[in-house]
Coordinates of C-alpha atoms and ligand atoms in Angstrom, one line a residue:
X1 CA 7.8 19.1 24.9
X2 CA 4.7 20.3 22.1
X3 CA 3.8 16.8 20.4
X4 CA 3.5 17.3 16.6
X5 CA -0.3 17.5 15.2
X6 CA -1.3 16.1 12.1
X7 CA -3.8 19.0 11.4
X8 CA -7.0 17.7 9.3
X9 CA -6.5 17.9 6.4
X10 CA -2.7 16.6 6.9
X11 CA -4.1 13.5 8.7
X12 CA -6.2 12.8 6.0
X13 CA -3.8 13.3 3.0
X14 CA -1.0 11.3 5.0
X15 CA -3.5 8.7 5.8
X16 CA -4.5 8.4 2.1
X17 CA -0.9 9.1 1.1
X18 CA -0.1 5.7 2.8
X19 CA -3.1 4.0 0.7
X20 CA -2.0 5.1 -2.4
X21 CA 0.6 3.8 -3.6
X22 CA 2.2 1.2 -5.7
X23 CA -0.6 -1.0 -4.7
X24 CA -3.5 1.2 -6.9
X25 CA -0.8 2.0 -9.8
X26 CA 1.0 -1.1 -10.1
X27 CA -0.7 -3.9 -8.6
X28 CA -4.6 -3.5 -9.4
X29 CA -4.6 -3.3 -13.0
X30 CA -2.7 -5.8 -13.1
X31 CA -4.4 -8.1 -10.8
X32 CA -7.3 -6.8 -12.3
X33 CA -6.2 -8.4 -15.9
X34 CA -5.0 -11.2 -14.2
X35 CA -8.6 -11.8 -12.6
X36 CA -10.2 -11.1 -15.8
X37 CA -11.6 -7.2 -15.0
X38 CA -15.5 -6.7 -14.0
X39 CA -16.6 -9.0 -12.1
X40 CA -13.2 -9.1 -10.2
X41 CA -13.5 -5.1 -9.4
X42 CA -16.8 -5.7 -8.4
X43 CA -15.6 -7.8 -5.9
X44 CA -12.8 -6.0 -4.8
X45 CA -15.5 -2.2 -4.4
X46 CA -17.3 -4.5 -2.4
X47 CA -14.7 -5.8 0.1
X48 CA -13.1 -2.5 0.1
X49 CA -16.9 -0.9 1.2
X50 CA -17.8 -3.4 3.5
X51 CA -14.8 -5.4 5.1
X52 CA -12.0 -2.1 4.2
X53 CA -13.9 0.6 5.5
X54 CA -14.9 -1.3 8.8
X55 CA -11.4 -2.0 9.7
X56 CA -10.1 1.4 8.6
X57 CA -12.4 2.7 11.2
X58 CA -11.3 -0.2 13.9
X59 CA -7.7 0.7 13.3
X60 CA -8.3 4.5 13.7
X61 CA -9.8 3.9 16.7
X62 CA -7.0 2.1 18.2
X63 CA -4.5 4.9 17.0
X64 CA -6.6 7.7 18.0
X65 CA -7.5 6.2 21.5
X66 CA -4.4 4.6 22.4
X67 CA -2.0 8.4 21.0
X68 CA 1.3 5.8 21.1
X69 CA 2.9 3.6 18.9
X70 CA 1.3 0.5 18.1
X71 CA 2.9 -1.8 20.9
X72 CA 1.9 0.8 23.5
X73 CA -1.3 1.5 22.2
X74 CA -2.5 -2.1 22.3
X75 CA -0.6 -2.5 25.7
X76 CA -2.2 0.4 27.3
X77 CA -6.4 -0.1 25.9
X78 CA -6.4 -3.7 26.5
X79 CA -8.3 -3.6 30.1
X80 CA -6.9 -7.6 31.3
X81 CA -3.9 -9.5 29.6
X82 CA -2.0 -6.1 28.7
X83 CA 1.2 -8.1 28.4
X84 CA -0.1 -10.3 25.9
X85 CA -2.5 -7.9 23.9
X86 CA 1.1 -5.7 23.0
X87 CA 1.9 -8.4 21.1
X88 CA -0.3 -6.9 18.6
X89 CA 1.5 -4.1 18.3
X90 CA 4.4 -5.7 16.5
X91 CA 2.2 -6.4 13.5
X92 CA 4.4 -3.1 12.6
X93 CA 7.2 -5.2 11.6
X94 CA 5.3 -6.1 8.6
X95 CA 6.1 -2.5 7.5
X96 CA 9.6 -2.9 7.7
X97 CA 9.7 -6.1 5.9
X98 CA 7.4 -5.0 2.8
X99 CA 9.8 -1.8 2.5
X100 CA 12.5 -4.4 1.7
X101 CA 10.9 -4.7 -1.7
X102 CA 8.9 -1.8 -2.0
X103 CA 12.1 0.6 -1.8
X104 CA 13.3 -1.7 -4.8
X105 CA 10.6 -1.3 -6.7
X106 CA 10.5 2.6 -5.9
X107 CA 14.1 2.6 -7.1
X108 CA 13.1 0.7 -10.4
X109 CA 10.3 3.9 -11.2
X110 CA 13.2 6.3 -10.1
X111 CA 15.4 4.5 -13.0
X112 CA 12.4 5.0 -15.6
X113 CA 11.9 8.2 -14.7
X114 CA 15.3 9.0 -16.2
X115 CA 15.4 6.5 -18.7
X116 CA 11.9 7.6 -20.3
X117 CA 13.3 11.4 -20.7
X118 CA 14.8 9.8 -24.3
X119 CA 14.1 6.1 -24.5
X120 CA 11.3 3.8 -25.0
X121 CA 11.1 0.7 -26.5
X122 CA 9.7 0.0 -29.7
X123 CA 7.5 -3.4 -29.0
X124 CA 6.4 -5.5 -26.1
X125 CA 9.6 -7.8 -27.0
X126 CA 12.0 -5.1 -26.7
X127 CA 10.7 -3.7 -23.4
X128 CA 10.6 -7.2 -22.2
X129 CA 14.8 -7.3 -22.7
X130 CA 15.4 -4.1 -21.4
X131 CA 13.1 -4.5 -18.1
X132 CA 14.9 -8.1 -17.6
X133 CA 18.3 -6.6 -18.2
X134 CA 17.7 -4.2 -15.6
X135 CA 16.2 -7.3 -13.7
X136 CA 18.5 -9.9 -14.1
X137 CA 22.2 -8.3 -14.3
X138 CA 21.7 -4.6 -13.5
X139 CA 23.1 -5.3 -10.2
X140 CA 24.3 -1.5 -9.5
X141 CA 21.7 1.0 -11.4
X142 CA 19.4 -0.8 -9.2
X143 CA 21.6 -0.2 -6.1
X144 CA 21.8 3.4 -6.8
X145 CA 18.1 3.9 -7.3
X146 CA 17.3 1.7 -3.9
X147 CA 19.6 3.9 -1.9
X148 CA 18.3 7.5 -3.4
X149 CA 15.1 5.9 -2.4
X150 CA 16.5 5.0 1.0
X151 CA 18.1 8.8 1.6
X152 CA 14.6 10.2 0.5
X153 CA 12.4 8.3 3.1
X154 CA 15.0 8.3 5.1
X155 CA 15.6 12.2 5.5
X156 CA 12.0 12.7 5.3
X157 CA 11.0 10.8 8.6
X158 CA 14.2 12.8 10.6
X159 CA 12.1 15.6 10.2
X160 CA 9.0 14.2 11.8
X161 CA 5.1 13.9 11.9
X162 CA 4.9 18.2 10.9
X163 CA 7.6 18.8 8.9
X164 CA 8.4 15.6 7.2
X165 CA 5.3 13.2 6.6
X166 CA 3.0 16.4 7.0
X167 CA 4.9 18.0 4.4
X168 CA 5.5 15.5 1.9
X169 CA 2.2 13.8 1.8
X170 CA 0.8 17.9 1.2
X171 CA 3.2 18.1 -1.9
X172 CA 3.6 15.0 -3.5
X173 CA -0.4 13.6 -2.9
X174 CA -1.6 17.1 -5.1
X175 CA 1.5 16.6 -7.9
X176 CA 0.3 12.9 -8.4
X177 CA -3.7 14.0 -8.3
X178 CA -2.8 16.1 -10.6
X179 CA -0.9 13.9 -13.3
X180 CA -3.3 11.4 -13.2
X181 CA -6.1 13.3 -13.9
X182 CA -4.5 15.4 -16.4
X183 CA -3.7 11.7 -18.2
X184 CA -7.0 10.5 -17.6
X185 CA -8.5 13.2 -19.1
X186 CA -6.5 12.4 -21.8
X187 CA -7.4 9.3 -22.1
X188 CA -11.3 10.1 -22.1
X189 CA -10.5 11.3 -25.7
X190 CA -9.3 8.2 -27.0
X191 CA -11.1 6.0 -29.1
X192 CA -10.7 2.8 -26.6
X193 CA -11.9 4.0 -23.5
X194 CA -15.1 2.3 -23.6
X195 CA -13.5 -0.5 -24.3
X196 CA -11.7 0.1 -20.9
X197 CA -14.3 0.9 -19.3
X198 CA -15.7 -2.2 -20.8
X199 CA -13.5 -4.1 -19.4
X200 CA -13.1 -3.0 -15.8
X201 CA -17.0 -2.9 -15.4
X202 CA -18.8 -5.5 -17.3
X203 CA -18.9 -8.7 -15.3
X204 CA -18.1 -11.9 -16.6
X205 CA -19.3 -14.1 -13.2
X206 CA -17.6 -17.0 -15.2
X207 CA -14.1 -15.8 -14.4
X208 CA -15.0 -15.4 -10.4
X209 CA -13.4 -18.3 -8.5
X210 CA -12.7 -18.1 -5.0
X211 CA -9.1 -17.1 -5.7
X212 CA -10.4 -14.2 -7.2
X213 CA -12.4 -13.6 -4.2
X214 CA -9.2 -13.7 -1.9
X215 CA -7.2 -12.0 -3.8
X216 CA -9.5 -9.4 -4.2
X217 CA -10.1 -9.3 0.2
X218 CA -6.2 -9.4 0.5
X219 CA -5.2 -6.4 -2.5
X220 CA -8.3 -4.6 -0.3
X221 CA -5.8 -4.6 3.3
X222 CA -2.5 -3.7 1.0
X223 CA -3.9 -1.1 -1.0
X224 CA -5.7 0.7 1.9
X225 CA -2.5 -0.2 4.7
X226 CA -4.5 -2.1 6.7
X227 CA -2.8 -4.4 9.1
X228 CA -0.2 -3.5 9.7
X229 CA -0.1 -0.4 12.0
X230 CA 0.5 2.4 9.3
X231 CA -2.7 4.0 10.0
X232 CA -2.8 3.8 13.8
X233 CA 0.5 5.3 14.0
X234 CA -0.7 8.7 12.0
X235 CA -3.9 8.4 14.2
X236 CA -2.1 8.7 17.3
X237 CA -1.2 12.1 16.1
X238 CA -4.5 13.3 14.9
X239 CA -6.0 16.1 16.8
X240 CA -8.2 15.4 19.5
X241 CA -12.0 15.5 18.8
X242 CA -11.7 14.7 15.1
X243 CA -14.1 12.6 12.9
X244 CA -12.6 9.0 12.6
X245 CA -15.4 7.8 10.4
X246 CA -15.3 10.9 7.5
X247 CA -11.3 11.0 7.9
X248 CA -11.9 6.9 7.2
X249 CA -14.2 8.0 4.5
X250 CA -12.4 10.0 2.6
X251 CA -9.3 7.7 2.7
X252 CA -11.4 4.8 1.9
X253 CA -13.3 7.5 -1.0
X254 CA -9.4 9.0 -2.3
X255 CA -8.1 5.4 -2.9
X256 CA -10.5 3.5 -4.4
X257 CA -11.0 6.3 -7.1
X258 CA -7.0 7.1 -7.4
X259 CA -6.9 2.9 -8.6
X260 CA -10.2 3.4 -10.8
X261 CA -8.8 6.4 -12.9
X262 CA -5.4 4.9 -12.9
X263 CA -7.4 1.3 -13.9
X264 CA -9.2 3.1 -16.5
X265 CA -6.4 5.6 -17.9
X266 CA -4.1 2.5 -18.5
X267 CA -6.0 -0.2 -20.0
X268 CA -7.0 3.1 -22.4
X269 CA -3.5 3.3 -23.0
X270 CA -2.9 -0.3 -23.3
X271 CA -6.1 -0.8 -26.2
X272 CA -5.2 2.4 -28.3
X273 CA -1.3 2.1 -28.3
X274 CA -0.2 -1.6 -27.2
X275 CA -1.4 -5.3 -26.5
X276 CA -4.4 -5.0 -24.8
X277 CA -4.9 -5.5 -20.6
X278 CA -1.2 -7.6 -20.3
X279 CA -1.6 -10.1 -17.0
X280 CA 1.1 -10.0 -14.6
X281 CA 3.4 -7.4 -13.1
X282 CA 5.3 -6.4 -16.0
X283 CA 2.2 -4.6 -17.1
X284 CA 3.4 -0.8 -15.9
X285 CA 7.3 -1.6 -17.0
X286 CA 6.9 -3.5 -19.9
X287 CA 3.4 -2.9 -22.0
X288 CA 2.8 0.4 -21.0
X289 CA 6.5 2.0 -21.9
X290 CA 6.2 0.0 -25.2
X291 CA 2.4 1.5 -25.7
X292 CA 3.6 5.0 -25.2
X293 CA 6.5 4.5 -27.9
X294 CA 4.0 4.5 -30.6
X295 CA 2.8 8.4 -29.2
X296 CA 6.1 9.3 -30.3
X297 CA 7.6 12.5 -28.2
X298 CA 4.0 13.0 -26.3
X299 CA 4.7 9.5 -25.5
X300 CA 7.9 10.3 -23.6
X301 CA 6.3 13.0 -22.0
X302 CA 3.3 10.9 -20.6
X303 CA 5.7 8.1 -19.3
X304 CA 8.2 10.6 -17.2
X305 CA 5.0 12.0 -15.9
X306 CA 3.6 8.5 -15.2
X307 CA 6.7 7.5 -13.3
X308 CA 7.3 10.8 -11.6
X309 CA 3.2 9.9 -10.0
X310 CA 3.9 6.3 -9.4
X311 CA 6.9 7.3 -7.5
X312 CA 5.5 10.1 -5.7
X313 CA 2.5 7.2 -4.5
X314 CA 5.8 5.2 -3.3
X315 CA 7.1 7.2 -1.6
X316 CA 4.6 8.8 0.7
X317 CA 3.4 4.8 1.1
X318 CA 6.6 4.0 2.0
X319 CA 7.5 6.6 4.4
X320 CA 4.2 5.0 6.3
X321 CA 5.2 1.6 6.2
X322 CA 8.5 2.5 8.3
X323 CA 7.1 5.2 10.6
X324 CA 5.4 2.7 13.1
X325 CA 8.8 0.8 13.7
X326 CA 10.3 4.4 14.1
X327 CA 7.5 5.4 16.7
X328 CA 8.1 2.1 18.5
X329 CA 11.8 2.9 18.8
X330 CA 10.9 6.5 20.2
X331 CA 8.4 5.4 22.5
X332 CA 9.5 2.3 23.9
X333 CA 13.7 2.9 23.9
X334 CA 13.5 6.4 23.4
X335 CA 15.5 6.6 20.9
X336 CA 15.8 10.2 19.5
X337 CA 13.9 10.7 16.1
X338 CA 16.9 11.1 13.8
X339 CA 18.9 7.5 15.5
X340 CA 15.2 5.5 15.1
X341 CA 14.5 7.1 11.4
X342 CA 18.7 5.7 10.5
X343 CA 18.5 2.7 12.0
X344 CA 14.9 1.6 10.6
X345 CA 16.0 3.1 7.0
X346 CA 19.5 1.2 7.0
X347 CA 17.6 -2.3 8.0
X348 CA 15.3 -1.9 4.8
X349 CA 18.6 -0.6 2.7
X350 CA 20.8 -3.7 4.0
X351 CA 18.0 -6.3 3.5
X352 CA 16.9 -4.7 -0.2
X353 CA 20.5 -5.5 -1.2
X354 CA 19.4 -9.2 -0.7
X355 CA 15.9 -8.3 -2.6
X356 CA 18.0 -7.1 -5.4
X357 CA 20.1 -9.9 -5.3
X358 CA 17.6 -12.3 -5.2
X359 CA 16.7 -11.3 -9.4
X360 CA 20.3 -11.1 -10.5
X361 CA 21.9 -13.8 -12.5
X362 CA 24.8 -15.5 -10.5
X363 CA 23.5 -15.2 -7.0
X364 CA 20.4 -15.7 -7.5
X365 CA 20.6 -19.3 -7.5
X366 CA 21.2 -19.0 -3.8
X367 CA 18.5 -16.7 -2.6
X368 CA 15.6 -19.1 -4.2
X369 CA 14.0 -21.6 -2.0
X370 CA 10.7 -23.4 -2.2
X371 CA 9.7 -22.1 -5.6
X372 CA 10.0 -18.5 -4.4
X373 CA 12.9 -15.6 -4.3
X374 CA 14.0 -14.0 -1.4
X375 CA 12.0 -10.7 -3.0
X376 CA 8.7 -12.8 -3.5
X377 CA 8.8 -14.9 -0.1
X378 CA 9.0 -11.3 1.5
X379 CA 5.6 -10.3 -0.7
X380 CA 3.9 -12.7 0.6
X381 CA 4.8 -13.4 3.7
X382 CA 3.6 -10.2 4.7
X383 CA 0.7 -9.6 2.2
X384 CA -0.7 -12.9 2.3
X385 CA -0.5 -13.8 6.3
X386 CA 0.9 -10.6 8.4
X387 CA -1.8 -8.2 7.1
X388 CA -4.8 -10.3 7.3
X389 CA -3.8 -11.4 10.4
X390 CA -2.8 -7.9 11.9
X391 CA -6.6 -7.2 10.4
X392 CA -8.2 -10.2 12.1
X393 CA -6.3 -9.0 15.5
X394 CA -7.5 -5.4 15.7
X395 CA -11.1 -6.9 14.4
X396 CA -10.8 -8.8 17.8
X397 CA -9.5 -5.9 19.8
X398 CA -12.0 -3.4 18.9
X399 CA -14.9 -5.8 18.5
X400 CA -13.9 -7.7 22.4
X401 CA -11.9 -6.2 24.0
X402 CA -12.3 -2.7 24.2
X403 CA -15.1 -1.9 26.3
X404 CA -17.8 -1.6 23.8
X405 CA -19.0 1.4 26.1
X406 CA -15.7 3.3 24.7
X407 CA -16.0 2.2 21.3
X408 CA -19.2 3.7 21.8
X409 CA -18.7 6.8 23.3
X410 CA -15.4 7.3 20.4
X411 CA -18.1 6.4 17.4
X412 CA -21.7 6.6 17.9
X413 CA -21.6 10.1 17.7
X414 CA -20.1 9.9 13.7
X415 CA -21.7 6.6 13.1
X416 CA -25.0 7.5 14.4
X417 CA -27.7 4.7 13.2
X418 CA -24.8 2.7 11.5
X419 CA -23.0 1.8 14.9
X420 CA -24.1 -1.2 15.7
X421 CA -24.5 -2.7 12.0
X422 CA -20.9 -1.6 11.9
X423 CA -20.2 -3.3 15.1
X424 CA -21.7 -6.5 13.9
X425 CA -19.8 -6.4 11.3
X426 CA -16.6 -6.2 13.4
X427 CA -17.2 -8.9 16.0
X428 CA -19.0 -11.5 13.6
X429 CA -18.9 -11.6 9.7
X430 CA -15.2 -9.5 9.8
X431 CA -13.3 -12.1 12.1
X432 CA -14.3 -15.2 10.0
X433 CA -14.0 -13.5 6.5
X434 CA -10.5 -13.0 7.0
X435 CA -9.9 -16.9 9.3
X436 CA -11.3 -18.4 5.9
X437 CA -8.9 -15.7 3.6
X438 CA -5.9 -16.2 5.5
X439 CA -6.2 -20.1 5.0
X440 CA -6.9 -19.4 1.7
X441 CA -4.0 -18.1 0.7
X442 CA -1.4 -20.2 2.8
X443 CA -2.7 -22.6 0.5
X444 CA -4.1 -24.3 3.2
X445 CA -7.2 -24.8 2.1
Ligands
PFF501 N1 -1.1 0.9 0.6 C1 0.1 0.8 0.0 C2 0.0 0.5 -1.5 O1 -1.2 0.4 -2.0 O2 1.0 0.5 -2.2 C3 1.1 -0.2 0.6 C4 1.0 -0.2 2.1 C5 1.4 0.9 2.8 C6 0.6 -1.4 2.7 C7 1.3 0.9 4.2 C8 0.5 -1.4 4.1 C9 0.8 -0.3 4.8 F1 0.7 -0.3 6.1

């Protein structure tokens, strides 16, 4: 049987596909207004440069070397201890479990999509209602829109590495380049995008505390997909005698500056039209719809678009956060492509239910424990301890187990002079960043 390609430029726009996603549209302004803007990005460029771009490359590596799913890659490079080291393989779970939410949340965009084509709210208050209504007792719109998003991921990993995630990623990763920069642009010709840029750039070192910092390390491994297996499973089908460091590169490059312009094009938005930077998630369903109301019909326009690229980024995320469980099923059970896509899709469908549940008034009350809903336990269980510790695990693969004269041999030749700063890096500063982040956030320390 011919195994699939990614061809180069595919792996690279799937790879990046997978990094941008809801993470850079949804979460990091947001985050970033939470964390009071500058000197909070500044943090978070810097972790993406030097802990993101390090691991990108040590999860490549895996993916490229090991040309299986993540279970039998770790199984098969691990020289001694094979039958424990696979264990590190079923960090791809993690995918599974975060699609559980993130196919809500896609199907939430899907329902603004339409609903934007003639309505917008006409004040913070009123976008407030209609996003909680939705929210709170909207129990079957949000059904619908979870199971289109379902069918689409779905349908598009039956067809496989070529024809599905191939195609996808080289349709929908364009479209949303496009809209954003068409918006951005836009948005250069406002009167408050200084002030944005203001914002997002000027530090105030004040507002830095070490939760800032961890958050920032921890948006860095969910908004590039590392941790979790995403990104070794697409390497495994990169073509033999690519360049792992410039495909990390430009993934690292095509993400950081999708979550800029978006950064920068809606606190614009948010200055001219609405409330200013709002904190918290609501930011792209509630203050942005209500700041686009006061553009009047161009306003409409705008959001549609806005949704249409922030579902697009979903999507082709999405169809990378199930694709390693898929692989696994292939490789390990061999299960046909079409029975391991179904099966993986309908155990994100089922459990969404639960996700959506978990919001709506009446059973909500019984999917809340320990000052968290079903949907948020889910969030961070896997953002806050299953990626960073996926990250920590290939940090200790690639930095001690591998046989550095393979790492070597895989690298040197892209890395040149930078190898063994980079390898450094891995075995030493890497490992305990993400021990002391990983405590962090478990509220441990
Ligand atoms: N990077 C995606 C985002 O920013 O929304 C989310 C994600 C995809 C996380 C794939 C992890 C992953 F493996």
């Amino acid at each position: 049987m011919k195994i699939a390609r990614f061809s180069r430029i595919g792996f690279i726009l799937a790879a990046a596909g997978s990094a941008v996603g809801l993470g850079n549209i949804w979460k990091f302004p947001y985050i970033t207004g939470e964390y009071g803007g500058g000197a909070f990005v500044l943090v978070y460029l810097l972790t993406v440069l030097l802990v993101g771009f390090s691991i990108m490359i040590a999860e490549m590596l895996i993916g490229y070397l090991g040309r299986k799913d993540t279970v039998s890659s770790f199984e098969e490079l691990a020289p001694t201890y094979k039958d424990l080291w696979k264990f590190g393989g079923f960090q791809a779970m993690a995918g599974l479990l975060i699609m559980i939410f993130y196919s809500v949340v896609i199907g939430w965009i899907f329902n603004y999509i339409i609903t934007s084509l003639e309505y917008l709210p006409a004040n913070v208050k009123e976008a407030e209602t209609t996003f909680n209504l939705m929210l709170q007792s909207d129990f079957f719109t949000q059904l619908f829109y979870h199971t289109l998003s379902f069918v689409i991921i779905t349908y598009t990993l039956t067809k496989g590495i070529k024809a599905g995630i191939e195609k996808i990623n080289l349709v929908l990763m364009p479209a949303l380049m496009i809209i954003l920069s068409g918006m951005f642009i836009y948005s250069l010709s406002l009167d408050a995008f200084p002030k944005a840029v203001e914002f997002m750039f000027a530090a105030d070192w004040s507002k830095l505390n070490s939760e800032a910092f961890v958050i920032a390390v921890g948006h860095a491994f969910f908004t590039l997909s590392l941790g979790m297996g995403a990104i070794m499973t697409y390497a495994a089908s990169m073509e033999k005698g690519s360049n792992i460091v410039k495909s990390a590169f430009w993934v690292v490059f095509l993400d950081t500056s999708i979550a800029i312009v978006a950064g920068l094009m809606l606190f614009t938005f948010l200055y001219q039209y609405g409330s200013g930077p709002a904190k918290g998630p609501g930011l792209v369903f509630i203050s942005l719809p209500a700041a686009f109301y006061e553009m009047g019909i161009l306003g409409n326009i705008f959001a549609v678009l806005f949704f249409l690229a922030l579902a697009f980024a979903g999507l082709t995320s999405a169809v990378s956060l199930t694709e390693p469980m898929v692989q696994y099923f292939m490789d390990r059970f061999a299960f046909s492509r079409v029975k391991a896509s179904v099966l993986m899709g309908l155990f994100f469908w089922f459990f969404g239910i639960f996700a959506i549940l978990s919001n709506i008034d009446g059973t909500k009350e019984y999917l809340f424990w320990g000052g968290k809903s079903f949907f948020d336990w889910i969030d961070y269980i896997t953002a806050a301890i299953m990626l960073p510790a996926g990250g920590f695990i290939m940090a200790i693969f690639v930095g001690y187990v591998l046989e550095k004269s393979r790492v070597e041999a895989a690298l040197k030749p892209f890395l040149k002079w930078a190898f063994e700063p980079w390898y450094f890096f891995l075995r030493y500063i890497i490992p305990i960043a993400m021990f002391v982040v990983m405590l962090n956030l478990m509220g441990v320390l």
